[in-house]
């Protein structure tokens, strides 16, 4: 197609911006269907126990209570994307404090909440398995019948031991990272009702309406045509809604009662029962030659997935894939274990296993540089992968690789070039400043897993187009991106593009909204649909005018003929309607992928995102408090489709990364969640987020729509190590554990030698 890029790359205002900023946008938690039952889950409150009996009779007698459901009401009581190990309502035992045991459906929220404690569950407490290292031991109490090892892999290439003996420098450390709570403004929430076609309809915050529908149908034993899932605007997801939250519970209540239902988790409930980022222990031994060339990396990764596998097996894969950073390392040895505990449920969270291991390798890189007397940025540039190189698994890097350009842009940035001056500013004698850098990599797309998506396109009577996709708008801006892509692909104005998203009754399956790839996936499917649409329009025009099919040019919502005539799209629609030609096409895009590593799920990827972060920090020697004064984030974007959305994605990711690095610390003691609200679970506020400068590297991804690639997750990945490296630069202490709370920093400063 010979179309100009009139709209792609332009900083158009997001079409969902005004409604969101003004509060008019409707989210799941804003919906109050008439005559709805309010649903409350009775949660275990115990980290590990056997259920001896459940008595719902007292709860049922409570005023306003319509029904109480237990596992006996669920035909197939296990779900899960990779491992069907999670009960909809617990039957034999509970495995973490948030495990649901019963559902109370009442006329009002108050009545449901009052009746919930009246459900009597007789438990036999079991020893809580809370230490992932102990959980791996043979003598540990078992959380699942198959034991506590959810997944274990070892991948080796070359010979690390020989490299260690020959290397000029070897650095070895153990890193730990805490869990992280997604802390979305909108908690897990939704409603359900029976729609006009008799379908059980669930409207809920989510990332994958079709997959959620599968889980509902599977657990409740319903045929697909009886269930509909709609995802309206989502008030934040970040991976935390990439699986079932309220959906099955709501569907069950409407199925059983025939009435609409509503369920909205409180913040406490969200902190307890919602999924979290995997806490990790990463042991890493890295070797380099005197000139800074990386020789070997040996890594042991332990991820605590908590009570259920959820997306953990794939998260572990991504950790394995990224533990060598964006570097060429000939000899590697990776041992990785995903272990069950009674701590929580860990699953997807922006970065999906990468932030934990990148914290380790990027801290290693700075230590290697220091030991060798090399510049931290130069040692990275010396080792980065380039397009056509071979990746960790000897997989050819066929996608665009922009890490060199990301690092080069930081090398030329004044904050790096003149970092001595920036460091020299000292307001008080107890304040020290430092500048740190870190690089990042993460695959986008589902890697080696099969993945295809469909986007539908319709020409409307007014000459505009309707785009239908099941991508969910989780804040990332997919509505606007699809609009701008469609306007260019179809040569019309963005105002003429209508986008309908995420309704299994109205939109085709565009797969899940995760892995930073909806723009790539739905954008490519849209491109295919647009090609079909233009072809269809040419057919109709050729028939109507007698001109050859290839003679028409499209621009500004018109088809231009050889004779210089301009036919508006609305007229083409009339021709189609008169001729009985369907005005609807679908584009299906199959994401290219590689051969999986035997025994793995996602890895390797064919497509990777790259990024690099520069951080200027200020450390208070008296309190150990670290403030981030400035961040520069360079992101390999392929091609930016909408500038503000791109910048917003990266700024949000950096803010979330600052929280992860410095303050976010879910406290789980003996399996009990202690940080129940934002009063104790601290996330960055406007005062903690500094000036963030976002640099786009736009090299173009050949396979991407208009050259675009994924950007959703990469911005968070190297924030924590950049801050840790800046902390070292400031005060000479090496932090091996995040979050880098004032207590930990103060202790390190106090004991530094
Ligand atoms: Mo994500 S963490 O791939 O939603």
XYZ file of C-alpha atoms and ligand atoms in Angstrom:
757
model
C 0.000 0.000 0.000
C 1.288 3.421 -0.851
C -0.085 5.400 2.028
C 1.475 8.348 3.753
C 1.855 8.391 7.517
C -0.439 11.186 8.190
C -1.510 10.259 11.712
C 0.937 7.681 13.064
C 3.510 9.470 15.198
C 1.386 12.589 15.627
C 0.776 13.882 19.147
C -3.010 13.761 18.930
C -4.986 14.082 22.152
C -6.198 10.707 23.355
C -9.857 10.236 22.646
C -10.417 8.747 26.098
C -8.505 11.579 27.778
C -11.323 14.010 28.449
C -13.789 11.475 29.811
C -11.117 10.063 32.096
C -9.784 13.397 33.306
C -13.304 14.719 33.916
C -14.469 11.609 35.737
C -17.114 10.739 33.166
C -15.476 7.489 32.051
C -17.267 4.391 33.277
C -15.266 1.658 34.987
C -16.509 -1.684 36.315
C -16.727 -0.339 39.833
C -19.009 2.491 38.626
C -21.728 0.090 37.554
C -24.769 -0.380 39.777
C -27.257 -2.637 38.020
C -30.781 -2.464 39.328
C -31.877 -5.204 41.704
C -28.288 -6.437 42.032
C -27.088 -8.738 44.755
C -23.914 -7.727 46.476
C -21.322 -10.487 46.635
C -18.744 -10.879 49.384
C -16.149 -13.631 49.567
C -15.510 -15.348 52.862
C -11.724 -15.626 52.924
C -9.680 -18.070 54.935
C -7.708 -15.668 57.097
C -5.301 -18.572 57.631
C -2.187 -19.253 55.578
C -2.596 -23.029 55.564
C -5.314 -25.249 56.969
C -7.423 -28.277 56.230
C -11.128 -27.610 55.895
C -13.024 -30.046 58.097
C -16.483 -28.626 57.544
C -18.325 -25.567 56.316
C -21.646 -24.540 57.874
C -23.545 -21.798 56.085
C -26.836 -22.059 58.003
C -26.308 -19.049 60.319
C -25.189 -16.855 57.457
C -28.213 -17.861 55.409
C -30.525 -16.756 58.212
C -29.052 -13.264 58.283
C -31.308 -10.471 57.096
C -30.999 -9.762 53.404
C -28.941 -12.828 52.563
C -30.225 -14.549 49.447
C -27.674 -17.293 49.018
C -24.385 -18.642 50.278
C -22.263 -20.729 47.944
C -19.405 -23.119 48.563
C -17.266 -25.520 46.522
C -20.273 -27.828 46.324
C -21.775 -25.366 43.853
C -18.823 -25.482 41.456
C -18.853 -28.331 38.909
C -15.139 -28.098 38.033
C -13.451 -26.494 40.966
C -9.947 -25.876 39.570
C -8.729 -23.189 37.208
C -5.466 -21.642 36.123
C -3.801 -20.608 32.863
C -0.869 -23.027 32.974
C -1.674 -25.281 35.917
C -5.255 -25.924 36.970
C -4.407 -25.833 40.656
C -6.615 -23.034 41.972
C -10.058 -23.616 43.480
C -12.897 -21.213 42.741
C -14.012 -21.856 46.326
C -11.755 -23.952 48.544
C -12.747 -27.525 49.261
C -10.132 -29.631 51.009
C -7.859 -26.891 52.262
C -6.862 -23.250 52.202
C -3.376 -22.276 51.072
C -3.122 -18.554 51.788
C -4.978 -15.937 53.778
C -6.890 -14.676 50.765
C -8.257 -18.056 49.702
C -12.047 -17.840 49.214
C -14.109 -20.481 50.998
C -17.647 -19.235 50.463
C -19.591 -16.497 48.720
C -22.352 -14.549 50.391
C -24.902 -12.864 48.117
C -27.157 -10.375 49.852
C -29.460 -7.486 49.040
C -26.965 -4.893 50.272
C -23.243 -4.652 50.787
C -23.734 -4.171 54.532
C -25.810 -7.321 54.859
C -23.346 -9.376 52.866
C -20.450 -8.106 54.948
C -22.296 -8.776 58.224
C -23.250 -12.294 57.173
C -19.802 -13.309 55.898
C -18.311 -13.950 59.365
C -21.347 -16.115 60.180
C -20.159 -18.773 57.736
C -18.608 -21.285 60.118
C -15.575 -23.043 58.743
C -13.989 -25.681 60.918
C -10.294 -25.664 60.138
C -7.450 -27.893 61.181
C -4.465 -25.554 60.973
C -1.483 -26.878 59.034
C 2.075 -25.623 59.342
C 2.495 -22.507 57.217
C 5.267 -22.811 54.652
C 6.584 -19.278 54.343
C 10.294 -19.572 53.607
C 10.804 -20.441 49.931
C 14.180 -22.054 50.664
C 12.685 -24.307 53.329
C 9.698 -24.992 51.098
C 12.105 -26.521 48.571
C 13.375 -29.028 51.144
C 12.259 -32.655 51.061
C 11.013 -32.486 54.647
C 8.836 -29.413 54.149
C 5.088 -29.763 54.610
C 3.481 -30.039 51.189
C 1.153 -27.365 49.872
C 0.061 -29.338 46.814
C -0.041 -33.078 46.331
C 2.812 -32.968 43.855
C 5.037 -31.150 46.350
C 6.202 -27.556 46.573
C 8.276 -27.317 43.417
C 5.936 -25.784 40.874
C 8.589 -25.723 38.181
C 12.330 -26.297 38.013
C 14.660 -25.852 35.050
C 18.345 -25.815 34.319
C 19.732 -24.357 31.129
C 23.424 -24.368 30.299
C 25.494 -23.341 27.305
C 29.271 -23.544 27.194
C 31.340 -24.100 30.310
C 31.112 -21.592 33.139
C 33.600 -23.295 35.469
C 36.485 -23.095 32.986
C 35.622 -19.442 32.330
C 35.632 -18.644 36.039
C 39.098 -20.148 36.417
C 40.459 -18.199 33.445
C 38.675 -14.886 34.047
C 40.415 -11.732 35.249
C 37.507 -10.825 37.468
C 34.620 -12.748 38.982
C 31.824 -11.091 40.948
C 29.429 -13.161 43.023
C 26.427 -12.010 45.040
C 23.008 -12.995 46.259
C 20.215 -10.527 45.537
C 16.775 -10.472 47.033
C 13.719 -8.601 45.873
C 10.414 -8.138 47.652
C 6.935 -8.697 46.316
C 5.136 -5.724 44.829
C 1.451 -4.899 44.891
C -0.043 -3.490 41.690
C -1.816 -0.749 43.642
C -4.234 0.118 40.893
C -6.569 2.978 41.644
C -9.482 0.672 40.800
C -9.484 -2.532 42.810
C -10.711 -5.834 41.391
C -14.366 -5.239 40.566
C -17.262 -6.156 38.338
C -20.918 -6.837 37.820
C -22.914 -9.599 36.186
C -26.372 -9.960 34.709
C -28.300 -11.912 32.118
C -28.256 -10.019 28.844
C -31.058 -9.645 26.298
C -29.943 -12.856 24.625
C -29.980 -14.873 27.818
C -26.231 -14.911 28.271
C -24.583 -14.706 31.671
C -22.714 -11.462 31.195
C -19.777 -10.410 33.317
C -18.498 -6.848 33.116
C -15.216 -6.657 34.974
C -11.775 -5.146 35.015
C -9.553 -7.567 33.157
C -6.945 -8.159 30.505
C -8.427 -11.044 28.568
C -12.194 -11.317 28.109
C -11.976 -14.461 25.969
C -9.700 -16.280 28.385
C -11.845 -15.206 31.332
C -14.851 -16.592 29.474
C -13.033 -19.917 29.024
C -12.348 -20.103 32.759
C -15.981 -19.297 33.597
C -17.266 -21.908 31.145
C -14.782 -24.518 32.335
C -15.419 -24.112 36.064
C -19.181 -23.642 35.890
C -19.726 -26.173 33.115
C -21.348 -23.710 30.724
C -21.224 -23.600 26.926
C -19.413 -20.621 25.429
C -22.511 -19.176 23.824
C -24.127 -18.874 27.260
C -21.400 -16.600 28.643
C -20.312 -13.112 27.661
C -17.447 -11.127 29.143
C -17.090 -7.376 28.699
C -14.148 -5.287 29.791
C -14.902 -1.563 30.078
C -12.233 0.995 30.992
C -9.896 -0.567 33.528
C -8.514 1.561 36.339
C -5.088 -0.020 36.172
C -4.059 -3.630 35.699
C -0.285 -3.905 35.212
C -0.575 -7.710 35.022
C -2.630 -7.999 38.207
C -5.837 -8.488 36.245
C -4.306 -10.844 33.712
C -6.332 -13.685 35.180
C -9.491 -14.383 37.109
C -10.387 -12.073 39.985
C -14.157 -11.566 40.423
C -15.399 -13.090 37.163
C -16.243 -16.674 38.139
C -17.750 -15.622 41.477
C -20.051 -13.128 39.777
C -21.064 -15.566 37.043
C -21.908 -18.180 39.666
C -24.239 -15.851 41.578
C -26.089 -14.752 38.440
C -26.244 -18.328 37.161
C -27.777 -19.555 40.408
C -30.067 -16.644 41.243
C -30.848 -15.239 37.813
C -30.225 -11.805 39.308
C -27.587 -9.180 38.576
C -24.681 -9.197 40.981
C -21.943 -6.809 41.994
C -18.587 -7.423 43.628
C -15.977 -4.796 44.430
C -12.945 -5.702 46.486
C -11.974 -3.319 49.226
C -8.394 -2.090 49.254
C -7.608 -4.467 52.125
C -9.095 -7.369 50.212
C -7.148 -6.388 47.121
C -3.899 -6.308 49.102
C -4.643 -9.678 50.689
C -6.210 -11.619 47.854
C -4.863 -9.874 44.767
C -1.795 -11.273 43.041
C 1.642 -9.743 43.520
C 5.024 -9.589 41.868
C 7.166 -12.639 42.655
C 9.613 -12.086 45.511
C 12.970 -13.486 44.460
C 16.348 -14.754 45.530
C 18.912 -14.532 42.741
C 22.450 -15.806 43.180
C 24.723 -14.639 40.421
C 28.388 -15.265 39.587
C 29.663 -13.277 36.635
C 33.069 -13.345 34.982
C 34.822 -10.916 32.644
C 38.207 -10.468 31.052
C 40.473 -7.528 31.877
C 39.139 -5.507 28.961
C 35.578 -5.938 30.225
C 34.323 -8.648 27.889
C 31.774 -10.846 29.629
C 32.827 -14.491 29.733
C 30.363 -16.347 31.882
C 27.303 -15.971 34.050
C 26.009 -18.507 36.504
C 22.607 -17.780 37.952
C 20.331 -19.444 40.418
C 16.817 -18.034 40.478
C 14.257 -18.820 43.147
C 10.821 -17.268 42.737
C 8.159 -17.582 45.413
C 4.903 -18.091 43.523
C 2.867 -18.474 46.688
C -0.157 -20.701 46.978
C -0.932 -21.254 43.294
C 0.979 -21.328 40.031
C -1.086 -18.672 38.278
C 1.149 -17.195 35.542
C 4.254 -18.052 37.568
C 5.635 -20.718 35.202
C 5.813 -18.186 32.365
C 7.158 -15.487 34.689
C 9.986 -17.854 35.612
C 10.688 -18.421 31.913
C 11.022 -14.702 31.351
C 13.382 -14.420 34.333
C 15.535 -17.171 32.858
C 15.580 -15.469 29.497
C 16.633 -12.083 30.860
C 19.071 -12.934 33.643
C 22.033 -12.260 31.363
C 20.775 -8.775 30.608
C 20.990 -7.460 27.067
C 24.473 -8.916 26.734
C 26.363 -11.501 24.770
C 27.661 -14.057 27.265
C 29.085 -17.226 25.752
C 28.984 -19.419 28.845
C 25.895 -19.564 30.952
C 24.420 -21.824 33.571
C 20.933 -21.026 34.840
C 19.085 -22.925 37.514
C 15.581 -21.706 38.166
C 12.923 -22.822 40.603
C 9.365 -21.698 41.094
C 8.280 -22.692 44.556
C 4.917 -22.836 46.255
C 4.551 -21.222 49.678
C 1.644 -20.066 51.809
C 2.619 -16.414 51.447
C 0.275 -15.033 48.761
C -0.348 -15.648 45.089
C 2.320 -14.207 42.818
C 1.711 -13.707 39.128
C 2.093 -11.185 36.331
C 3.329 -7.683 37.064
C 4.774 -5.271 34.521
C 8.169 -6.685 33.619
C 7.004 -10.247 34.273
C 10.124 -11.732 35.892
C 12.592 -9.365 34.285
C 12.957 -6.649 36.981
C 14.176 -9.181 39.554
C 16.990 -10.605 37.429
C 17.899 -7.311 35.767
C 18.421 -5.881 39.266
C 21.004 -8.643 39.750
C 22.854 -8.537 36.422
C 22.898 -4.733 36.284
C 24.309 -4.556 39.802
C 26.918 -7.131 38.734
C 27.847 -5.029 35.711
C 28.710 -2.011 37.842
C 30.798 -4.126 40.178
C 32.689 -5.664 37.257
C 33.311 -2.193 35.848
C 34.620 -0.942 39.165
C 36.904 -3.939 39.691
C 38.316 -3.482 36.193
C 38.536 0.305 36.371
C 36.163 0.700 33.431
C 33.375 3.168 32.796
C 30.013 1.562 33.669
C 28.438 2.690 30.420
C 31.356 1.582 28.274
C 31.441 -1.925 29.727
C 27.769 -2.268 28.876
C 28.182 -0.981 25.338
C 31.074 -3.364 24.845
C 28.874 -6.360 25.569
C 25.410 -5.498 24.258
C 23.688 -7.707 21.717
C 23.010 -6.397 18.236
C 20.540 -7.391 15.570
C 21.494 -10.722 14.027
C 23.485 -11.745 17.110
C 22.595 -14.864 18.957
C 20.611 -14.563 22.174
C 20.876 -16.422 25.458
C 19.617 -19.688 24.009
C 21.620 -19.415 20.788
C 18.413 -18.064 19.276
C 18.973 -15.610 16.462
C 17.862 -12.066 17.276
C 15.768 -11.330 14.240
C 13.769 -8.450 15.673
C 15.024 -4.904 16.101
C 17.684 -4.439 18.778
C 18.034 -0.878 20.008
C 19.983 -1.301 23.239
C 23.160 0.170 21.780
C 21.298 3.304 20.739
C 19.561 3.563 24.112
C 22.896 3.433 25.918
C 24.538 5.797 23.441
C 21.790 8.352 23.961
C 22.452 8.196 27.709
C 26.210 8.428 27.194
C 25.672 11.696 25.348
C 23.223 13.032 27.906
C 24.524 15.899 30.071
C 23.470 14.066 33.216
C 25.999 11.371 32.348
C 28.672 13.472 30.639
C 28.746 16.021 33.454
C 27.851 13.684 36.275
C 30.790 14.946 38.287
C 29.191 18.393 38.406
C 25.781 17.004 39.307
C 27.356 14.957 42.086
C 29.290 17.935 43.362
C 26.177 19.862 44.345
C 25.929 19.407 48.080
C 23.344 21.330 50.035
C 24.265 19.841 53.393
C 27.219 17.909 54.707
C 24.991 14.896 55.382
C 23.705 14.753 51.812
C 25.466 12.863 49.032
C 24.541 12.628 45.379
C 25.219 9.933 42.833
C 24.417 8.999 39.253
C 23.746 5.445 38.128
C 22.948 3.713 34.901
C 21.330 0.371 34.084
C 20.184 -1.399 30.944
C 17.104 -3.526 30.398
C 15.715 -6.222 28.165
C 12.456 -8.116 28.069
C 10.760 -10.112 25.371
C 7.403 -8.927 24.125
C 4.758 -11.201 22.579
C 4.052 -14.547 24.207
C 7.343 -15.829 22.824
C 7.249 -19.492 21.953
C 3.603 -19.864 23.001
C 1.025 -19.934 20.208
C -0.597 -16.535 19.873
C -2.975 -15.134 17.326
C -5.399 -12.284 17.318
C -8.247 -11.089 15.198
C -9.481 -7.559 14.492
C -12.701 -6.769 12.639
C -13.317 -3.756 10.462
C -16.534 -2.410 9.093
C -17.237 0.375 6.621
C -20.108 2.494 7.918
C -22.761 4.372 5.965
C -21.184 7.729 6.836
C -17.911 6.618 5.266
C -16.260 5.985 8.624
C -14.953 2.712 9.965
C -15.627 0.655 13.054
C -12.698 -1.280 14.475
C -13.547 -4.172 16.762
C -10.918 -5.836 18.908
C -10.870 -7.628 22.234
C -7.797 -5.771 23.416
C -8.585 -4.153 26.745
C -7.959 -0.485 27.508
C -6.003 -0.751 30.740
C -4.675 2.767 30.537
C -2.003 2.028 27.959
C -3.824 3.887 25.208
C -4.785 1.118 22.810
C -7.958 2.989 21.764
C -5.931 5.918 20.523
C -3.196 3.793 18.939
C -5.699 1.735 16.961
C -7.440 4.948 15.912
C -4.253 6.492 14.542
C -3.178 3.271 12.843
C -6.620 2.835 11.264
C -6.692 6.424 10.040
C -3.407 5.929 8.196
C -4.154 2.414 6.975
C -7.543 3.460 5.602
C -6.633 6.988 4.571
C -9.299 8.737 6.570
C -9.472 11.145 9.450
C -9.197 9.740 13.012
C -12.630 11.213 13.760
C -14.035 8.754 11.250
C -12.693 5.782 13.203
C -14.821 4.208 15.883
C -13.214 1.656 18.177
C -15.187 -0.982 20.063
C -13.156 -3.034 22.487
C -13.302 -6.126 24.623
C -16.749 -7.677 24.514
C -16.898 -11.375 23.631
C -20.401 -10.713 22.297
C -19.286 -7.905 19.983
C -15.579 -8.176 19.273
C -13.437 -10.983 17.876
C -10.777 -12.705 19.972
C -7.671 -10.546 19.987
C -5.976 -12.729 22.611
C -4.829 -11.399 25.965
C -3.739 -7.841 26.683
C -0.343 -8.543 28.166
C 3.315 -8.967 27.362
C 3.512 -5.411 25.939
C 2.181 -6.609 22.666
C -1.372 -5.433 22.000
C -0.265 -2.640 19.710
C 1.911 -5.138 17.872
C -0.730 -7.868 17.746
C -3.928 -5.908 17.174
C -2.058 -3.364 15.069
C -0.895 -6.123 12.735
C -4.338 -7.738 12.662
C -5.802 -4.320 11.893
C -3.281 -3.874 9.064
C -4.414 -7.171 7.569
C -8.070 -6.225 7.994
C -7.427 -2.839 6.374
C -5.734 -4.458 3.380
C -8.786 -6.663 2.963
C -11.102 -3.689 3.320
C -9.267 -1.613 0.711
C -9.254 -4.616 -1.605
C -12.969 -4.994 -1.145
C -13.459 -1.289 -1.832
C -11.358 -1.552 -5.005
C -13.484 -4.472 -6.174
C -16.664 -2.504 -5.710
C -15.193 0.601 -7.342
C -13.899 -1.362 -10.322
C -17.310 -2.835 -10.841
C -19.055 0.517 -10.546
C -16.665 2.565 -12.715
C -15.251 0.006 -15.107
C -11.739 1.215 -14.224
C -9.046 -1.326 -13.406
C -8.977 -2.416 -9.766
C -5.444 -1.188 -9.206
C -6.138 2.297 -10.509
C -7.713 3.766 -7.380
C -5.868 5.850 -4.828
C -7.218 6.474 -1.380
C -6.786 9.657 0.606
C -8.789 11.829 2.991
C -11.771 9.509 3.046
C -12.048 9.422 -0.727
C -11.182 7.072 -3.532
C -9.531 8.924 -6.412
C -10.050 7.621 -9.915
C -7.774 7.917 -12.948
C -10.065 10.576 -14.322
C -9.545 12.720 -11.255
C -12.889 11.958 -9.715
C -13.111 11.786 -5.898
C -15.603 9.267 -4.562
C -16.349 9.588 -0.849
C -16.199 6.425 1.254
C -19.875 6.915 2.089
C -20.648 6.456 -1.630
C -18.572 3.271 -1.658
C -20.662 2.073 1.258
C -23.816 2.740 -0.776
C -22.362 0.771 -3.702
C -21.662 -2.115 -1.343
C -25.119 -1.970 0.203
C -26.768 -1.902 -3.202
C -24.638 -4.761 -4.456
C -25.292 -6.811 -1.349
C -21.566 -6.863 -0.541
C -20.647 -7.366 3.115
C -19.049 -4.264 4.600
C -17.313 -6.306 7.268
C -13.880 -7.922 7.150
C -11.634 -9.589 9.690
C -7.866 -9.630 9.879
C -6.151 -12.451 11.693
C -2.532 -12.092 12.732
C -0.499 -15.035 13.875
C 2.422 -13.792 15.967
C 5.686 -15.184 14.562
C 7.510 -17.307 17.090
C 10.478 -19.529 17.614
C 10.918 -23.146 18.594
C 10.537 -23.374 22.352
C 13.387 -24.404 24.624
C 12.484 -27.976 25.567
C 10.449 -28.041 28.750
C 9.724 -24.328 28.723
C 6.645 -22.273 27.875
C 7.398 -18.775 26.647
C 11.048 -18.860 25.773
C 12.737 -17.845 23.657
C 11.061 -14.773 22.226
C 11.562 -13.596 18.704
C 10.994 -9.967 19.695
C 12.623 -8.037 22.508
C 12.202 -4.593 24.009
C 15.249 -2.732 25.216
C 15.759 0.263 27.426
C 18.219 2.021 29.681
C 17.792 4.234 32.709
C 19.893 7.010 34.159
C 19.140 8.092 37.734
C 20.407 10.953 39.865
C 19.826 10.307 43.554
C 20.386 12.116 46.788
C 21.143 10.107 49.913
C 20.673 11.386 53.426
C 23.484 9.953 55.560
C 21.568 10.663 58.770
C 18.370 8.851 57.823
C 19.303 6.548 54.946
C 16.563 8.146 52.877
C 17.163 8.031 49.136
C 15.422 10.576 46.912
C 15.448 10.325 43.173
C 16.079 13.763 41.709
C 16.099 12.986 38.045
C 15.548 10.088 35.692
C 16.328 9.748 32.021
C 14.721 6.721 30.419
C 15.723 5.692 26.919
C 13.331 3.240 25.307
C 13.671 1.322 22.075
C 10.169 2.005 20.771
C 10.511 0.839 17.190
C 8.248 3.667 16.192
C 6.148 5.902 18.397
C 2.494 5.878 17.363
C 1.235 8.484 19.827
C 3.825 10.613 21.570
C 1.960 11.435 24.781
C 0.810 7.880 25.294
C 4.329 6.597 24.770
C 5.756 9.133 27.195
C 2.986 8.398 29.679
C 3.692 4.667 29.536
C 7.353 5.214 30.293
C 6.764 7.836 32.992
C 4.281 5.542 34.719
C 6.677 2.644 34.528
C 9.493 4.743 35.988
C 7.292 5.895 38.879
C 6.294 2.291 39.554
C 9.981 1.346 39.354
C 10.913 4.007 41.919
C 8.319 2.521 44.259
C 9.679 -0.969 43.639
C 13.245 0.199 44.192
C 12.808 2.296 47.298
C 9.602 1.883 49.216
C 7.100 -0.781 48.217
C 7.337 -3.523 50.771
C 4.467 -5.920 51.307
C 4.994 -7.234 54.808
C 3.923 -10.855 55.086
C 4.609 -12.388 58.503
C 3.997 -16.109 58.930
C 1.774 -15.968 55.901
C -0.272 -13.050 57.248
C -0.476 -9.919 55.130
C 0.348 -6.898 57.288
C 0.403 -4.022 54.819
C -3.303 -3.800 54.248
C -3.663 -0.292 52.974
C -1.799 2.637 51.504
C -1.184 3.936 55.014
C 1.500 1.272 55.405
C 2.021 0.055 51.845
C 3.818 3.095 50.535
C 3.851 3.880 46.847
C 5.394 6.967 45.273
C 3.390 10.146 45.561
C 3.859 13.249 43.448
C 6.667 14.287 45.809
C 8.632 11.088 45.200
C 8.503 11.239 41.426
C 11.110 13.547 39.920
C 11.466 15.045 36.498
C 11.477 12.131 34.067
C 12.934 12.615 30.644
C 11.857 10.031 28.096
C 14.017 9.385 25.062
C 12.588 7.376 22.180
C 14.860 5.280 20.009
C 12.907 4.772 16.798
C 14.682 2.239 14.680
C 11.620 0.506 13.320
C 10.632 -3.106 13.817
C 10.089 -4.682 10.416
C 7.351 -6.953 11.727
C 5.546 -4.233 13.665
C 2.670 -2.074 12.428
C 4.376 1.030 10.979
C 7.546 -0.222 12.684
C 6.113 -0.076 16.209
C 7.175 -2.516 18.903
C 6.164 -3.078 22.512
C 6.854 -0.481 25.189
C 4.440 -1.209 28.054
C 6.774 -2.972 30.431
C 10.325 -2.034 29.540
C 10.353 1.324 31.353
C 10.209 -0.279 34.804
C 12.833 -2.946 34.280
C 16.088 -1.039 34.861
C 14.894 1.566 37.361
C 15.848 -0.306 40.553
C 19.402 -1.200 39.451
C 19.986 2.337 38.146
C 19.020 3.641 41.593
C 21.151 1.004 43.361
C 24.100 1.954 41.165
C 23.490 5.637 41.862
C 23.332 4.877 45.573
C 26.732 3.213 45.306
C 28.060 6.166 43.376
C 26.799 8.481 46.107
C 27.896 6.714 49.269
C 29.896 3.637 48.277
C 27.502 1.020 49.626
C 26.272 -1.848 47.495
C 22.625 -2.644 48.101
C 21.784 -6.240 47.235
C 18.202 -6.129 48.367
C 15.149 -4.166 47.272
C 13.250 -2.218 48.364
C 16.137 -0.015 49.441
C 14.336 1.315 52.471
C 15.919 3.995 54.675
C 16.519 1.368 57.393
C 18.535 -0.855 55.059
C 20.452 2.037 53.516
C 21.233 3.541 56.921
C 22.460 0.170 58.208
C 24.742 -0.280 55.198
C 26.156 3.226 55.542
C 26.744 2.720 59.244
C 28.610 -0.536 58.666
C 30.502 0.429 55.552
C 34.204 -0.063 55.689
Mo 1.553 -8.240 31.796
S 2.744 -8.172 33.390
O 2.283 -9.078 30.639
O 0.017 -7.809 31.975
